[in-house]
Amino acid sequence: MDGVLVHEGKPVPGADEFIRRLRDSGKRFLVLTNNSIYTPRDLSVRLRGAGLEVPPESIWTSALATARFLDDQRPGGSAYVIGEAGLTTALHETGYILTDIDPEYVVLGETRTYSFTAITKAIRLIEAGARFIATNPDPVGPSAEGSLPACGAVAAMITKATGVEPYFVGKPNPMMMRSALNAINGHSETTAMIGDRMDTDVVSGMEAGLHTILVLTGVTTRDQIDRFPFRPSTVVESVADLIELVE
């Protein structure tokens, strides 16, 4: 989403037409984000504010992928959650019980206000045997004032305290891409991934067997591509260059 369709809260030129072409074509698509704070409905409204019409059912978050993963691993389980509505709603909807009493999992996501008390509780529950899951490994997130500590940074603190590494569900884990494919009954051989980061988007798309398209409207610049030991299938300046490819 960020860096592909929107940049610093404003739509990337051509993004509105690209999304419109996708909708009109009848092709199944999902807008992906590693951010677990918001529900798909929240994100749909935020995108609409930027002039992009993306229905909630066309949005896939690391929170949804995490809930799907846990539902597959231990259906109807229990978890102590550090996160906001995007994560807690996704887990509730899969039938998970959110509790701090002997949970099977500690699930860490993003929140605008990480609580030292909540982190301490998570550490003690993991020491008592709870399994450690995190929605994504992103160390920092953006804000108007500058960088904010994100899920990956807080996970590192918990790992330092417990010696237990989390299982990260979101990008660059190809699990994120595969869960998105399953959500829309897609197949890797006929699906493309469009992203702005080599280290998360392209690598996870490649490992999931997708055609990978790097746009240069976000994090990775053209001169950085060759620094990586893998390459995207296609490189374009922006999604505006892909409009005519949507049949």
GROMACS .gro file of N, CA and C in nm, residues 184-240:
model
  171
  184ILE      N    1  -0.805  -1.517  -0.198
  184ILE     CA    2  -0.876  -1.484  -0.322
  184ILE      C    3  -0.871  -1.599  -0.424
  185ASN      N    4  -0.838  -1.718  -0.374
  185ASN     CA    5  -0.831  -1.836  -0.461
  185ASN      C    6  -0.740  -1.811  -0.581
  186GLY      N    7  -0.627  -1.750  -0.554
  186GLY     CA    8  -0.531  -1.722  -0.659
  186GLY      C    9  -0.431  -1.835  -0.675
  187HIS      N   10  -0.353  -1.827  -0.782
  187HIS     CA   11  -0.248  -1.926  -0.806
  187HIS      C   12  -0.119  -1.851  -0.838
  188SER      N   13  -0.009  -1.899  -0.783
  188SER     CA   14   0.117  -1.828  -0.798
  188SER      C   15   0.157  -1.808  -0.944
  189GLU      N   16   0.123  -1.903  -1.031
  189GLU     CA   17   0.166  -1.894  -1.170
  189GLU      C   18   0.093  -1.785  -1.248
  190THR      N   19  -0.018  -1.739  -1.195
  190THR     CA   20  -0.095  -1.637  -1.267
  190THR      C   21  -0.116  -1.512  -1.181
  191THR      N   22  -0.024  -1.488  -1.087
  191THR     CA   23  -0.037  -1.375  -0.996
  191THR      C   24   0.091  -1.293  -0.996
  192ALA      N   25   0.074  -1.161  -0.989
  192ALA     CA   26   0.188  -1.071  -0.978
  192ALA      C   27   0.182  -0.997  -0.845
  193MET      N   28   0.299  -0.967  -0.790
  193MET     CA   29   0.312  -0.888  -0.669
  193MET      C   30   0.376  -0.755  -0.706
  194ILE      N   31   0.314  -0.645  -0.666
  194ILE     CA   32   0.369  -0.512  -0.693
  194ILE      C   33   0.412  -0.452  -0.560
  195GLY      N   34   0.538  -0.415  -0.546
  195GLY     CA   35   0.587  -0.360  -0.421
  195GLY      C   36   0.694  -0.256  -0.444
  196ASP      N   37   0.730  -0.185  -0.336
  196ASP     CA   38   0.831  -0.079  -0.347
  196ASP      C   39   0.958  -0.112  -0.271
  197ARG      N   40   0.963  -0.231  -0.206
  197ARG     CA   41   1.080  -0.266  -0.126
  197ARG      C   42   1.138  -0.399  -0.173
  198MET      N   43   1.269  -0.400  -0.198
  198MET     CA   44   1.337  -0.524  -0.234
  198MET      C   45   1.344  -0.620  -0.116
  199ASP      N   46   1.364  -0.566   0.005
  199ASP     CA   47   1.394  -0.650   0.121
  199ASP      C   48   1.271  -0.712   0.185
  200THR      N   49   1.151  -0.669   0.147
  200THR     CA   50   1.030  -0.730   0.202
  200THR      C   51   0.937  -0.776   0.090
  201ASP      N   52   0.895  -0.682   0.005
  201ASP     CA   53   0.796  -0.714  -0.098
  201ASP      C   54   0.851  -0.812  -0.202
  202VAL      N   55   0.961  -0.775  -0.265
  202VAL     CA   56   1.014  -0.855  -0.375
  202VAL      C   57   1.059  -0.992  -0.328
  203VAL      N   58   1.130  -0.998  -0.215
  203VAL     CA   59   1.181  -1.128  -0.170
  203VAL      C   60   1.066  -1.220  -0.129
  204SER      N   61   0.963  -1.167  -0.063
  204SER     CA   62   0.852  -1.254  -0.023
  204SER      C   63   0.770  -1.296  -0.144
  205GLY      N   64   0.753  -1.206  -0.241
  205GLY     CA   65   0.684  -1.244  -0.364
  205GLY      C   66   0.759  -1.350  -0.441
  206MET      N   67   0.890  -1.333  -0.451
  206MET     CA   68   0.974  -1.430  -0.521
  206MET      C   69   0.967  -1.567  -0.455
  207GLU      N   70   0.977  -1.569  -0.321
  207GLU     CA   71   0.976  -1.697  -0.250
  207GLU      C   72   0.839  -1.764  -0.253
  208ALA      N   73   0.734  -1.685  -0.280
  208ALA     CA   74   0.601  -1.743  -0.295
  208ALA      C   75   0.573  -1.783  -0.440
  209GLY      N   76   0.672  -1.764  -0.528
  209GLY     CA   77   0.658  -1.807  -0.666
  209GLY      C   78   0.582  -1.711  -0.755
  210LEU      N   79   0.572  -1.584  -0.717
  210LEU     CA   80   0.496  -1.486  -0.793
  210LEU      C   81   0.585  -1.409  -0.891
  211HIS      N   82   0.524  -1.352  -0.993
  211HIS     CA   83   0.590  -1.254  -1.078
  211HIS      C   84   0.602  -1.127  -0.995
  212THR      N   85   0.723  -1.074  -0.979
  212THR     CA   86   0.744  -0.959  -0.890
  212THR      C   87   0.769  -0.832  -0.970
  213ILE      N   88   0.699  -0.726  -0.933
  213ILE     CA   89   0.712  -0.597  -1.000
  213ILE      C   90   0.754  -0.494  -0.896
  214LEU      N   91   0.870  -0.433  -0.917
  214LEU     CA   92   0.918  -0.329  -0.827
  214LEU      C   93   0.883  -0.192  -0.884
  215VAL      N   94   0.815  -0.109  -0.804
  215VAL     CA   95   0.790   0.030  -0.843
  215VAL      C   96   0.888   0.118  -0.767
  216LEU      N   97   0.925   0.229  -0.828
  216LEU     CA   98   1.029   0.315  -0.772
  216LEU      C   99   0.972   0.439  -0.704
  217THR      N  100   0.849   0.428  -0.654
  217THR     CA  101   0.783   0.541  -0.588
  217THR      C  102   0.789   0.531  -0.436
  218GLY      N  103   0.868   0.436  -0.386
  218GLY     CA  104   0.874   0.416  -0.242
  218GLY      C  105   1.015   0.412  -0.189
  219VAL      N  106   1.050   0.301  -0.123
  219VAL     CA  107   1.175   0.291  -0.049
  219VAL      C  108   1.295   0.261  -0.137
  220THR      N  109   1.286   0.157  -0.220
  220THR     CA  110   1.402   0.113  -0.300
  220THR      C  111   1.420   0.201  -0.423
  221THR      N  112   1.542   0.247  -0.444
  221THR     CA  113   1.575   0.326  -0.563
  221THR      C  114   1.640   0.236  -0.668
  222ARG      N  115   1.645   0.286  -0.791
  222ARG     CA  116   1.699   0.204  -0.900
  222ARG      C  117   1.843   0.162  -0.875
  223ASP      N  118   1.925   0.252  -0.821
  223ASP     CA  119   2.067   0.218  -0.800
  223ASP      C  120   2.089   0.121  -0.685
  224GLN      N  121   1.986   0.091  -0.608
  224GLN     CA  122   1.999  -0.005  -0.498
  224GLN      C  123   1.966  -0.148  -0.539
  225ILE      N  124   1.901  -0.165  -0.654
  225ILE     CA  125   1.852  -0.298  -0.693
  225ILE      C  126   1.965  -0.400  -0.702
  226ASP      N  127   2.077  -0.360  -0.764
  226ASP     CA  128   2.186  -0.455  -0.786
  226ASP      C  129   2.261  -0.490  -0.658
  227ARG      N  130   2.231  -0.424  -0.548
  227ARG     CA  131   2.295  -0.459  -0.422
  227ARG      C  132   2.239  -0.589  -0.364
  228PHE      N  133   2.124  -0.631  -0.413
  228PHE     CA  134   2.058  -0.750  -0.360
  228PHE      C  135   2.095  -0.873  -0.443
  229PRO      N  136   2.099  -0.991  -0.381
  229PRO     CA  137   2.136  -1.113  -0.454
  229PRO      C  138   2.020  -1.170  -0.536
  230PHE      N  139   1.909  -1.101  -0.541
  230PHE     CA  140   1.793  -1.144  -0.620
  230PHE      C  141   1.740  -1.021  -0.693
  231ARG      N  142   1.660  -1.044  -0.796
  231ARG     CA  143   1.609  -0.932  -0.874
  231ARG      C  144   1.458  -0.945  -0.893
  232PRO      N  145   1.388  -0.834  -0.908
  232PRO     CA  146   1.246  -0.841  -0.942
  232PRO      C  147   1.230  -0.887  -1.086
  233SER      N  148   1.113  -0.942  -1.117
  233SER     CA  149   1.086  -0.983  -1.256
  233SER      C  150   1.078  -0.862  -1.347
  234THR      N  151   1.023  -0.752  -1.295
  234THR     CA  152   1.002  -0.630  -1.372
  234THR      C  153   1.026  -0.509  -1.283
  235VAL      N  154   1.081  -0.403  -1.341
  235VAL     CA  155   1.099  -0.276  -1.270
  235VAL      C  156   1.031  -0.166  -1.350
  236VAL      N  157   0.945  -0.086  -1.284
  236VAL     CA  158   0.878   0.027  -1.350
  236VAL      C  159   0.888   0.148  -1.258
  237GLU      N  160   0.864   0.264  -1.315
  237GLU     CA  161   0.870   0.387  -1.236
  237GLU      C  162   0.757   0.393  -1.134
  238SER      N  163   0.636   0.356  -1.175
  238SER     CA  164   0.521   0.362  -1.084
  238SER      C  165   0.408   0.275  -1.138
  239VAL      N  166   0.300   0.263  -1.059
  239VAL     CA  167   0.184   0.184  -1.105
  239VAL      C  168   0.120   0.245  -1.228
  240ALA      N  169   0.146   0.373  -1.252
  240ALA     CA  170   0.092   0.436  -1.373
  240ALA      C  171   0.142   0.363  -1.499
   0.00000   0.00000   0.00000
